[in-house]
mmCIF file of C-alpha atoms and ligand atoms in Angstrom:
data_model
loop_
_atom_site.group_PDB
_atom_site.id
_atom_site.type_symbol
_atom_site.label_atom_id
_atom_site.label_comp_id
_atom_site.label_asym_id
_atom_site.label_seq_id
_atom_site.Cartn_x
_atom_site.Cartn_y
_atom_site.Cartn_z
ATOM 1 C CA MET A 1 0.626 5.983 33.937
ATOM 2 C CA TYR A 2 -3.338 6.631 34.068
ATOM 3 C CA LEU A 3 -5.187 8.605 31.602
ATOM 4 C CA ASP A 4 -6.011 12.179 33.083
ATOM 5 C CA PRO A 5 -9.753 11.985 33.906
ATOM 6 C CA ASP A 6 -10.253 15.235 31.985
ATOM 7 C CA VAL A 7 -9.413 13.666 28.715
ATOM 8 C CA SER A 8 -12.662 13.482 26.810
ATOM 9 C CA HIS A 9 -11.568 12.900 23.198
ATOM 10 C CA ALA A 10 -9.587 9.849 21.980
ATOM 11 C CA VAL A 11 -8.407 9.527 18.439
ATOM 12 C CA LYS A 12 -6.812 6.422 16.927
ATOM 13 C CA ILE A 13 -3.969 7.317 14.793
ATOM 14 C CA LEU A 14 -1.962 4.745 12.563
ATOM 15 C CA ILE A 15 1.952 5.043 12.260
ATOM 16 C CA VAL A 16 2.767 3.536 8.762
ATOM 17 C CA GLY A 17 5.527 3.241 6.447
ATOM 18 C CA HIS A 18 7.577 0.678 4.672
ATOM 19 C CA PHE A 19 9.795 -2.280 6.431
ATOM 20 C CA GLY A 20 12.357 -0.566 8.519
ATOM 21 C CA VAL A 21 11.366 3.230 8.057
ATOM 22 C CA GLY A 22 11.367 3.671 11.588
ATOM 23 C CA LYS A 23 7.723 3.076 13.028
ATOM 24 C CA THR A 24 8.418 1.044 16.111
ATOM 25 C CA THR A 25 11.353 3.417 16.824
ATOM 26 C CA CYS A 26 8.695 6.415 16.740
ATOM 27 C CA ILE A 27 6.121 4.864 18.947
ATOM 28 C CA GLY A 28 8.875 4.146 21.243
ATOM 29 C CA SER A 29 10.207 7.635 21.587
ATOM 30 C CA ILE A 30 6.885 9.233 21.781
ATOM 31 C CA SER A 31 4.900 7.026 23.955
ATOM 32 C CA GLU A 32 3.826 8.252 27.498
ATOM 33 C CA ILE A 33 3.113 4.545 28.511
ATOM 34 C CA GLU A 34 5.602 1.595 27.961
ATOM 35 C CA PRO A 35 4.857 0.952 24.512
ATOM 36 C CA LEU A 36 3.402 -2.514 23.252
ATOM 37 C CA GLN A 37 5.991 -4.029 20.818
ATOM 38 C CA THR A 38 5.673 -7.321 18.850
ATOM 39 C CA GLU A 39 9.383 -7.530 17.725
ATOM 40 C CA GLU A 40 10.924 -10.837 16.163
ATOM 41 C CA GLU A 41 13.961 -11.817 15.294
ATOM 42 C CA ILE A 42 14.769 -11.201 11.728
ATOM 43 C CA THR A 43 16.050 -14.920 10.465
ATOM 44 C CA GLU A 44 17.463 -16.308 7.239
ATOM 45 C CA ALA A 45 14.026 -17.280 6.077
ATOM 46 C CA SER A 46 13.262 -13.655 5.294
ATOM 47 C CA GLU A 47 16.612 -13.335 2.766
ATOM 48 C CA GLY A 48 15.206 -12.146 -0.369
ATOM 49 C CA PHE A 49 12.045 -10.578 1.016
ATOM 50 C CA ASP A 50 13.509 -8.096 3.692
ATOM 51 C CA ASP A 51 15.789 -5.571 2.356
ATOM 52 C CA LEU A 52 18.183 -4.365 5.038
ATOM 53 C CA THR A 53 20.606 -2.273 2.813
ATOM 54 C CA GLY A 54 19.101 0.948 4.366
ATOM 55 C CA THR A 55 19.162 -0.395 7.957
ATOM 56 C CA PRO A 56 22.183 -3.004 8.202
ATOM 57 C CA ASP A 57 21.876 -3.049 12.120
ATOM 58 C CA LYS A 58 18.355 -4.099 12.205
ATOM 59 C CA THR A 59 17.878 -7.408 13.785
ATOM 60 C CA LYS A 60 14.285 -7.335 14.641
ATOM 61 C CA THR A 61 10.857 -6.666 12.736
ATOM 62 C CA THR A 62 7.245 -6.010 13.928
ATOM 63 C CA VAL A 63 5.130 -9.020 13.102
ATOM 64 C CA ALA A 64 1.673 -7.653 14.632
ATOM 65 C CA MET A 65 1.613 -4.168 15.582
ATOM 66 C CA ASP A 66 2.972 -1.487 18.124
ATOM 67 C CA PHE A 67 0.759 0.367 20.441
ATOM 68 C CA GLY A 68 1.340 3.425 22.279
ATOM 69 C CA ARG A 69 -0.245 6.472 23.804
ATOM 70 C CA LEU A 70 0.358 10.348 23.683
ATOM 71 C CA THR A 71 -1.950 12.932 25.624
ATOM 72 C CA LEU A 72 -2.081 15.987 23.367
ATOM 73 C CA SER A 73 -3.813 18.448 25.295
ATOM 74 C CA ASP A 74 -6.072 18.534 28.527
ATOM 75 C CA THR A 75 -9.083 16.987 26.574
ATOM 76 C CA LEU A 76 -7.447 14.989 23.804
ATOM 77 C CA VAL A 77 -5.375 11.630 23.623
ATOM 78 C CA LEU A 78 -3.909 9.821 20.964
ATOM 79 C CA TYR A 79 -3.730 6.063 20.911
ATOM 80 C CA LEU A 80 -0.997 5.147 18.382
ATOM 81 C CA PHE A 81 -1.157 1.851 16.532
ATOM 82 C CA GLY A 82 2.063 1.193 14.231
ATOM 83 C CA THR A 83 1.548 -1.121 11.386
ATOM 84 C CA PRO A 84 4.151 -4.160 10.042
ATOM 85 C CA GLY A 85 6.127 -3.058 7.618
ATOM 86 C CA GLN A 86 6.381 -6.103 5.293
ATOM 87 C CA GLU A 87 4.359 -6.626 2.408
ATOM 88 C CA ARG A 88 3.342 -10.091 3.481
ATOM 89 C CA PHE A 89 1.466 -8.567 6.592
ATOM 90 C CA LYS A 90 -0.543 -6.405 4.718
ATOM 91 C CA GLU A 91 -3.921 -7.955 5.985
ATOM 92 C CA VAL A 92 -3.136 -6.898 9.460
ATOM 93 C CA TRP A 93 -3.566 -3.408 8.249
ATOM 94 C CA GLU A 94 -7.158 -3.648 7.559
ATOM 95 C CA GLY A 95 -7.936 -4.716 10.919
ATOM 96 C CA LEU A 96 -5.585 -1.872 12.446
ATOM 97 C CA SER A 97 -7.141 0.933 10.185
ATOM 98 C CA ARG A 98 -10.651 0.530 11.687
ATOM 99 C CA GLY A 99 -11.753 3.405 13.338
ATOM 100 C CA ALA A 100 -8.499 5.442 12.762
ATOM 101 C CA LEU A 101 -8.900 8.811 11.912
ATOM 102 C CA GLY A 102 -5.573 9.413 10.250
ATOM 103 C CA ALA A 103 -2.324 8.102 9.504
ATOM 104 C CA LEU A 104 1.214 9.448 9.772
ATOM 105 C CA VAL A 105 3.259 7.936 6.797
ATOM 106 C CA LEU A 106 6.875 7.594 7.642
ATOM 107 C CA VAL A 107 8.899 7.620 4.588
ATOM 108 C CA ASP A 108 12.877 7.357 4.106
ATOM 109 C CA PRO A 109 13.935 9.538 1.064
ATOM 110 C CA GLU A 110 16.470 7.171 0.031
ATOM 111 C CA ARG A 111 13.803 4.437 -0.541
ATOM 112 C CA LEU A 112 11.121 6.245 -1.643
ATOM 113 C CA HIS A 113 9.802 3.617 -4.167
ATOM 114 C CA GLU A 114 9.049 1.469 -1.179
ATOM 115 C CA SER A 115 6.208 4.085 -0.158
ATOM 116 C CA PHE A 116 4.185 4.011 -3.013
ATOM 117 C CA PRO A 117 2.448 0.688 -1.858
ATOM 118 C CA VAL A 118 2.103 2.196 1.391
ATOM 119 C CA LEU A 119 0.603 5.328 0.219
ATOM 120 C CA ASP A 120 -1.818 3.267 -2.076
ATOM 121 C CA ARG A 121 -3.022 1.305 0.883
ATOM 122 C CA VAL A 122 -3.431 4.573 3.019
ATOM 123 C CA GLU A 123 -5.532 6.064 0.363
ATOM 124 C CA SER A 124 -7.428 2.906 -0.327
ATOM 125 C CA PHE A 125 -8.576 2.895 3.379
ATOM 126 C CA GLY A 126 -9.784 6.442 3.065
ATOM 127 C CA LEU A 127 -7.351 7.674 5.730
ATOM 128 C CA THR A 128 -6.353 11.268 5.835
ATOM 129 C CA TYR A 129 -2.424 11.443 6.221
ATOM 130 C CA ALA A 130 0.772 13.428 6.643
ATOM 131 C CA ILE A 131 3.969 12.563 5.568
ATOM 132 C CA GLY A 132 6.983 12.268 8.166
ATOM 133 C CA VAL A 133 10.360 12.559 6.231
ATOM 134 C CA ASN A 134 12.702 10.221 8.625
ATOM 135 C CA ARG A 135 16.145 11.287 7.960
ATOM 136 C CA PHE A 136 18.728 8.632 8.594
ATOM 137 C CA ASP A 137 22.175 9.798 9.637
ATOM 138 C CA GLY A 138 24.629 10.439 6.850
ATOM 139 C CA THR A 139 21.867 10.274 4.019
ATOM 140 C CA THR A 140 21.373 13.001 1.170
ATOM 141 C CA ASP A 141 19.307 16.032 2.314
ATOM 142 C CA TYR A 142 16.566 16.204 -0.295
ATOM 143 C CA PRO A 143 14.438 19.151 0.119
ATOM 144 C CA LEU A 144 10.749 18.518 1.190
ATOM 145 C CA ASP A 145 9.098 19.971 -2.176
ATOM 146 C CA GLU A 146 11.293 17.197 -4.129
ATOM 147 C CA VAL A 147 10.146 14.507 -1.699
ATOM 148 C CA ARG A 148 6.657 15.967 -2.357
ATOM 149 C CA GLU A 149 6.802 16.146 -5.915
ATOM 150 C CA ALA A 150 8.574 12.462 -6.015
ATOM 151 C CA LEU A 151 5.753 10.957 -4.127
ATOM 152 C CA ASN A 152 3.038 12.681 -6.001
ATOM 153 C CA LEU A 153 1.572 14.225 -3.040
ATOM 154 C CA SER A 154 -1.408 16.775 -3.442
ATOM 155 C CA ASP A 155 -0.784 20.252 -2.353
ATOM 156 C CA GLU A 156 -2.822 19.686 0.829
ATOM 157 C CA THR A 157 -0.997 17.095 2.220
ATOM 158 C CA PRO A 158 1.434 18.319 4.950
ATOM 159 C CA ILE A 159 4.967 17.016 4.772
ATOM 160 C CA VAL A 160 7.665 17.701 7.641
ATOM 161 C CA ASN A 161 11.007 16.441 8.317
ATOM 162 C CA CYS A 162 11.416 14.512 11.354
ATOM 163 C CA ASP A 163 14.005 11.964 13.225
ATOM 164 C CA VAL A 164 11.839 9.280 14.847
ATOM 165 C CA ARG A 165 14.464 8.721 17.514
ATOM 166 C CA SER A 166 13.545 12.143 19.104
ATOM 167 C CA GLN A 167 10.373 12.489 21.285
ATOM 168 C CA GLN A 168 10.302 16.186 20.489
ATOM 169 C CA SER A 169 10.641 15.777 16.478
ATOM 170 C CA SER A 170 8.041 12.562 16.639
ATOM 171 C CA ALA A 171 5.594 14.742 18.554
ATOM 172 C CA LYS A 172 6.139 17.720 15.892
ATOM 173 C CA ALA A 173 5.445 15.042 13.102
ATOM 174 C CA LEU A 174 2.179 13.973 15.158
ATOM 175 C CA VAL A 175 0.726 17.505 15.827
ATOM 176 C CA THR A 176 1.096 18.471 12.090
ATOM 177 C CA LEU A 177 -1.169 15.284 11.303
ATOM 178 C CA VAL A 178 -3.534 16.405 14.053
ATOM 179 C CA LYS A 179 -3.753 19.875 12.775
ATOM 180 C CA HIS A 180 -4.358 18.742 9.321
ATOM 181 C CA LEU A 181 -7.510 16.482 10.551
ATOM 182 C CA MET A 182 -8.729 19.349 12.559
ATOM 183 C CA SER A 183 -8.592 21.368 9.698
ATOM 184 C CA ILE A 184 -10.499 18.747 7.475
ATOM 185 C CA LEU A 185 -12.842 17.497 10.287
ATOM 186 C CA GLY A 186 -13.631 21.132 11.421
HETATM 187 N N1 LIG B 1 20.203 6.340 11.923
HETATM 188 C C1 LIG B 1 19.053 6.306 12.106
HETATM 189 N N2 LIG B 1 18.553 5.007 12.435
HETATM 190 C C2 LIG B 1 17.121 5.243 12.748
HETATM 191 C C3 LIG B 1 16.363 6.134 12.557
HETATM 192 N N3 LIG B 1 15.272 5.663 12.774
HETATM 193 C C4 LIG B 1 15.164 4.173 12.712
HETATM 194 N N4 LIG B 1 16.443 3.886 12.905
HETATM 195 C C5 LIG B 1 17.123 2.616 13.118
HETATM 196 O O1 LIG B 1 16.541 1.815 11.824
HETATM 197 C C6 LIG B 1 16.129 0.677 12.384
HETATM 198 C C7 LIG B 1 14.486 0.210 11.936
HETATM 199 O O2 LIG B 1 13.640 0.853 12.721
HETATM 200 P P1 LIG B 1 12.367 0.502 13.361
HETATM 201 O O3 LIG B 1 11.745 1.521 14.316
HETATM 202 O O4 LIG B 1 12.490 -1.290 13.825
HETATM 203 O O5 LIG B 1 11.460 0.381 11.842
HETATM 204 P P2 LIG B 1 10.131 -0.296 11.660
HETATM 205 O O6 LIG B 1 9.552 0.598 10.660
HETATM 206 O O7 LIG B 1 9.262 -0.518 12.819
HETATM 207 O O8 LIG B 1 10.417 -1.874 10.858
HETATM 208 P P3 LIG B 1 9.489 -3.014 10.557
HETATM 209 O O9 LIG B 1 8.563 -2.912 11.871
HETATM 210 O O10 LIG B 1 10.201 -4.000 10.626
HETATM 211 O O11 LIG B 1 8.779 -2.538 9.177
HETATM 212 C C8 LIG B 1 16.405 0.345 13.915
HETATM 213 O O12 LIG B 1 17.591 -0.231 13.674
HETATM 214 C C9 LIG B 1 16.421 1.962 14.372
HETATM 215 O O13 LIG B 1 17.332 2.124 15.244
HETATM 216 C C10 LIG B 1 16.957 7.396 12.269
HETATM 217 O O14 LIG B 1 16.160 8.164 12.244
HETATM 218 N N5 LIG B 1 18.231 7.349 12.067
HETATM 219 MG MG1 LIG B 2 8.354 -2.070 13.597
#
């Protein structure tokens, strides 16, 4: 699917979050082109490093990046880059973050402590961000203001619920980020 010739603005957005939070799922559900994925089987070698308690059915992990595209309006296209979630791939972030305007930070309310190093990194790269709270089935329905408080977010940082398996829901989270970027950049 080729880009509409009227599109005049391209924006690079990162989709970030801790291991197994749903970054690849998010780009997969939202991309209008076949997403680029770099999934590899999780092997015994990662035992003790990759915590699968929240996602027992997970068999693969991103080892380099995800890539997708979403045309948001007649003139605006988003290029979406998903980072690997494992701490040992954190150097990859630096390259991926170059030229990015903002980041959608996916968090799992059951594993908020894993989001702190992610937020630290996003802030150290100077990226404007919004939070997408990815609700996994059968988990506690923590109110958004509690999640905001637990993550120690500033009042300006947008936070929305999302289900990354849904195209519509993922798009809503991205639109929240884009609106936030527009309000800051003018
Ligand atoms: N029930 C439920 N499962 C989900 C949801 N989001 C993702 N999953 C599942 O959770 C697992 C993790 O999803 P991924 O998209 O691979 O996560 P990731 O953040 O890309 O993972 P890494 O690249 O390994 O860091 C997969 O098995 C998904 O099918 C969700 O909202 N609800
Ligand atoms: Mg992934």
